[in-house]
XYZ file of C-alpha atoms in Angstrom:
297
model
C 7.284 20.924 -31.057
C 4.807 19.348 -33.397
C 6.885 16.374 -33.649
C 6.924 15.915 -29.892
C 3.156 16.239 -29.695
C 2.629 13.741 -32.565
C 4.957 11.193 -30.806
C 2.971 11.526 -27.651
C -0.352 11.010 -29.458
C 1.175 7.923 -31.174
C 2.139 6.464 -27.827
C -1.189 7.322 -26.303
C -3.124 5.432 -28.997
C -0.761 2.592 -28.725
C -1.402 2.431 -25.034
C -5.053 2.685 -25.658
C -4.920 -0.257 -28.146
C -2.968 -2.292 -25.691
C -5.552 -1.554 -22.937
C -8.353 -2.742 -25.178
C -6.552 -6.042 -25.734
C -6.175 -6.350 -21.999
C -9.844 -5.778 -21.134
C -10.937 -9.080 -22.295
C -8.656 -10.888 -19.913
C -10.425 -11.423 -16.596
C -7.131 -12.091 -14.865
C -6.406 -8.352 -14.898
C -8.472 -7.973 -11.637
C -5.231 -8.490 -9.467
C -7.266 -10.269 -6.876
C -7.955 -13.853 -5.645
C -11.427 -15.050 -5.310
C -13.034 -15.622 -1.971
C -12.725 -19.458 -2.390
C -9.206 -19.173 -3.616
C -8.231 -17.286 -0.490
C -10.037 -19.957 1.732
C -8.361 -22.744 -0.097
C -4.936 -21.057 0.213
C -5.064 -20.885 3.995
C -6.596 -24.336 4.221
C -3.617 -25.761 2.435
C -1.259 -23.739 4.654
C -3.076 -24.981 7.776
C -3.662 -21.443 8.909
C -6.868 -20.319 10.696
C -7.553 -17.162 8.713
C -10.736 -15.149 8.549
C -12.214 -13.057 5.669
C -14.106 -10.173 7.229
C -15.853 -6.942 6.117
C -16.720 -3.602 7.736
C -18.642 -0.501 6.737
C -16.974 2.838 6.108
C -19.567 5.233 4.898
C -21.075 3.744 1.628
C -18.155 1.229 1.320
C -17.905 -2.340 2.239
C -14.257 -2.988 3.099
C -12.731 -6.384 2.862
C -9.857 -7.834 4.718
C -8.182 -11.045 5.976
C -6.776 -11.635 9.431
C -4.699 -14.307 10.968
C -2.910 -14.989 14.175
C -3.466 -14.054 17.964
C -5.790 -11.085 18.168
C -4.179 -10.118 21.528
C -0.625 -9.689 19.965
C 0.742 -6.546 18.272
C -1.177 -5.724 15.081
C 0.544 -5.617 11.690
C -1.529 -4.107 8.884
C -0.446 -4.624 5.311
C -1.413 -2.043 2.661
C -0.964 -2.928 -1.026
C 0.135 -0.685 -3.934
C -1.697 0.253 -7.137
C -3.087 -1.701 -8.766
C -3.222 -4.595 -6.409
C -5.191 -6.319 -3.659
C -4.734 -7.947 -0.255
C -3.243 -10.950 -2.003
C -0.003 -8.983 -2.512
C 0.782 -9.747 1.233
C -1.092 -12.993 1.685
C 2.025 -15.146 2.086
C 2.966 -13.204 5.126
C -0.216 -14.266 6.784
C 0.957 -17.860 6.485
C 4.305 -17.204 7.949
C 4.465 -19.058 11.249
C 7.362 -16.919 12.702
C 5.201 -13.911 12.176
C 2.038 -15.454 13.503
C 3.682 -16.332 16.718
C 4.622 -12.751 17.331
C 1.724 -10.653 15.832
C -1.802 -10.496 14.612
C -1.730 -9.998 10.919
C -4.175 -8.196 8.611
C -3.992 -7.633 4.833
C -6.769 -5.473 3.445
C -8.119 -4.426 0.012
C -7.722 -0.729 -0.392
C -10.891 1.216 -1.689
C -11.501 0.300 -5.277
C -9.467 -2.798 -5.201
C -10.021 -6.526 -4.562
C -13.432 -6.820 -2.814
C -13.581 -3.246 -1.347
C -15.976 -1.735 -3.907
C -13.991 -2.951 -6.817
C -13.381 -0.316 -9.404
C -14.763 2.668 -7.332
C -11.513 4.067 -5.930
C -10.527 7.009 -3.815
C -7.960 9.511 -4.891
C -7.402 11.347 -1.606
C -4.856 9.778 0.717
C -6.483 11.419 3.647
C -9.888 9.854 2.882
C -8.341 6.415 2.158
C -6.839 6.781 5.675
C -10.250 7.616 7.139
C -11.663 4.598 5.393
C -8.961 2.354 6.978
C -9.208 3.971 10.329
C -11.943 1.828 11.696
C -9.665 -1.220 11.384
C -7.162 0.497 13.683
C -9.816 1.530 16.113
C -11.335 -1.929 16.254
C -8.082 -3.716 17.150
C -5.990 -1.092 18.905
C -7.000 -1.773 22.431
C -3.671 -1.788 24.455
C -1.355 -2.950 21.800
C 1.134 -1.488 19.226
C -0.011 -1.201 15.578
C 2.514 -1.403 12.793
C 1.709 -0.384 9.247
C 3.454 -1.914 6.202
C 2.813 -0.139 2.967
C 4.192 -1.079 -0.546
C 4.515 1.425 -3.411
C 1.377 3.681 -3.165
C 0.669 2.053 0.102
C 3.789 3.780 1.357
C 2.577 7.358 1.268
C -0.857 6.127 2.478
C 0.523 4.722 5.743
C 2.580 7.867 6.188
C -0.643 9.865 5.892
C -2.292 7.696 8.497
C 0.582 8.205 10.936
C 0.233 11.933 10.441
C -3.585 11.943 10.935
C -3.877 9.255 13.677
C -0.626 9.324 15.734
C -2.347 7.679 18.732
C -3.305 4.700 16.561
C -0.048 4.103 14.701
C 3.244 2.844 16.444
C 5.504 2.122 13.593
C 5.866 2.337 9.801
C 7.535 0.133 7.256
C 7.641 1.898 3.960
C 8.493 -0.512 1.196
C 9.449 1.112 -2.231
C 7.127 3.933 -1.359
C 6.331 6.748 -3.862
C 6.503 9.524 -1.314
C 8.426 12.375 -3.093
C 6.253 14.513 -5.300
C 9.155 15.684 -7.326
C 10.063 12.220 -8.310
C 6.619 11.458 -9.784
C 6.861 10.908 -13.484
C 4.939 13.253 -15.798
C 2.154 10.955 -17.119
C -0.583 13.514 -17.393
C -0.623 13.275 -21.142
C -2.061 9.750 -20.982
C -3.576 9.568 -17.489
C -5.699 12.649 -17.826
C -7.592 11.349 -20.909
C -8.057 7.951 -19.401
C -9.526 9.486 -16.234
C -12.366 11.179 -18.277
C -15.747 9.342 -18.449
C -15.328 9.225 -22.208
C -12.340 6.815 -21.990
C -12.266 5.485 -18.458
C -15.004 2.861 -19.339
C -12.546 1.056 -21.581
C -10.195 0.227 -18.638
C -10.504 -2.926 -16.500
C -11.956 -1.723 -13.230
C -8.697 -2.338 -11.271
C -6.845 -0.149 -13.854
C -9.486 2.415 -13.783
C -9.124 2.869 -9.942
C -5.303 2.721 -10.282
C -5.174 5.228 -12.989
C -7.390 7.698 -11.094
C -5.355 7.608 -7.925
C -1.952 7.694 -9.597
C -3.059 10.534 -11.699
C -3.778 12.530 -8.543
C -0.886 11.277 -6.554
C 1.499 14.079 -7.147
C -0.791 16.816 -5.696
C -1.694 14.498 -2.716
C 2.027 14.197 -1.968
C 2.432 17.939 -2.327
C -0.252 18.448 0.326
C 1.703 16.286 2.766
C 5.049 18.202 2.379
C 4.464 20.421 5.578
C 3.160 17.392 7.555
C 5.998 15.070 7.651
C 7.512 16.484 10.714
C 4.511 15.264 12.525
C 5.498 11.656 12.240
C 7.194 10.659 15.453
C 6.904 6.892 15.489
C 9.760 4.515 14.387
C 10.062 4.056 10.586
C 11.936 1.472 8.589
C 12.412 2.318 4.773
C 13.072 -0.492 2.366
C 14.077 0.333 -1.242
C 15.957 -1.385 -4.082
C 18.444 0.608 -6.098
C 17.135 -1.175 -9.291
C 13.590 0.025 -8.765
C 12.597 1.389 -12.159
C 9.062 2.301 -11.114
C 9.704 4.286 -7.998
C 13.152 5.757 -7.840
C 15.453 4.926 -4.865
C 15.804 8.557 -4.294
C 12.470 8.411 -2.602
C 14.405 7.046 0.351
C 16.518 10.211 0.464
C 13.295 12.170 0.566
C 12.293 10.126 3.677
C 15.576 10.910 5.407
C 15.138 14.668 4.623
C 11.475 14.863 5.880
C 11.280 12.550 8.787
C 13.057 14.842 11.188
C 11.212 13.861 14.288
C 11.112 10.096 13.798
C 13.737 7.393 14.439
C 14.473 6.024 10.915
C 16.227 2.994 9.700
C 17.133 2.433 5.958
C 17.467 -0.994 4.152
C 18.830 -0.772 0.745
C 19.757 -3.516 -1.659
C 21.657 -2.869 -4.872
C 20.122 -5.555 -6.980
C 16.467 -5.232 -5.794
C 13.644 -4.016 -7.991
C 10.234 -2.547 -7.067
C 8.407 -5.786 -6.330
C 9.907 -6.359 -2.886
C 7.088 -8.294 -1.338
C 7.516 -11.047 -3.884
C 11.332 -10.857 -4.752
C 12.694 -10.034 -1.212
C 9.962 -10.842 1.339
C 12.574 -11.697 3.929
C 13.494 -7.930 4.246
C 9.820 -7.146 5.151
C 9.789 -10.212 7.459
C 12.773 -9.073 9.417
C 11.640 -5.449 9.547
C 8.368 -6.662 11.099
C 10.004 -8.708 13.670
C 12.466 -5.829 14.637
C 9.517 -3.389 14.878
C 7.306 -5.755 16.832
C 10.017 -6.435 19.356
C 10.804 -2.650 19.684
C 7.165 -1.609 20.269
C 6.421 -4.578 22.517
C 9.310 -3.576 24.766
C 8.289 0.106 24.679
C 4.815 -0.961 25.808
C 5.970 -3.029 28.654
C 8.103 -0.095 29.910
C 5.034 2.059 29.918
C 2.950 -0.411 32.186
């Protein structure tokens, strides 16, 4: 027993030492600068806009591109991360011809109150809700969430069913039973005594990941409320978020039409390693929702 505790302490201090080494590197912000974003789209010849909105005390930052009258696709990044995780999709002409695309910085990341995160998935959804309300009008809205963005978009579909018409969950960490037991190092790093040592992006990330399991447990009785179409994308070589999370989705999404996309040799970083899978899922979902909307008219 003492040996196990001692080993954990050694790993904790090794982790802490590594973190101190990381702090000095400004690149650990996981975000592009505003000028870098503008330059990126200028070089791609895409008319994208960087915009902000107020949500309580927060100034939320996002980028949009495409025809604002077309179906909306909102990309939600993981942890840590920023809107740049999906920036290449906003320069994809085949998507721009069919949808209005938005990628946003979640609370505490990028330029949305950097370092000041929010651990509650429900409250994060509330903070993103104004985006849905602003652009909903008479159009479908599809949410794409990677990693921790996966349970967040599921929570938004639960809380705002009239605003969400489709979900694409990419390597989503949605099963509380599959969350690793990392309390031994995340709990100390979440305290004021040690949290200051973390880069701000890591601080926000550590706090929300530390609280993720109880957040997912709170969602357990709510999954049956999701009725919109769902596409689940997961790699069997995902070492960060086990592929068994997809099995959880199959078990819990009892009132939603669900499609699964698996790839044996795919890891966790799907937006970068296999963007075509997300691209194809978006086109399929946009076509499906557009046809359904026309049938209602």
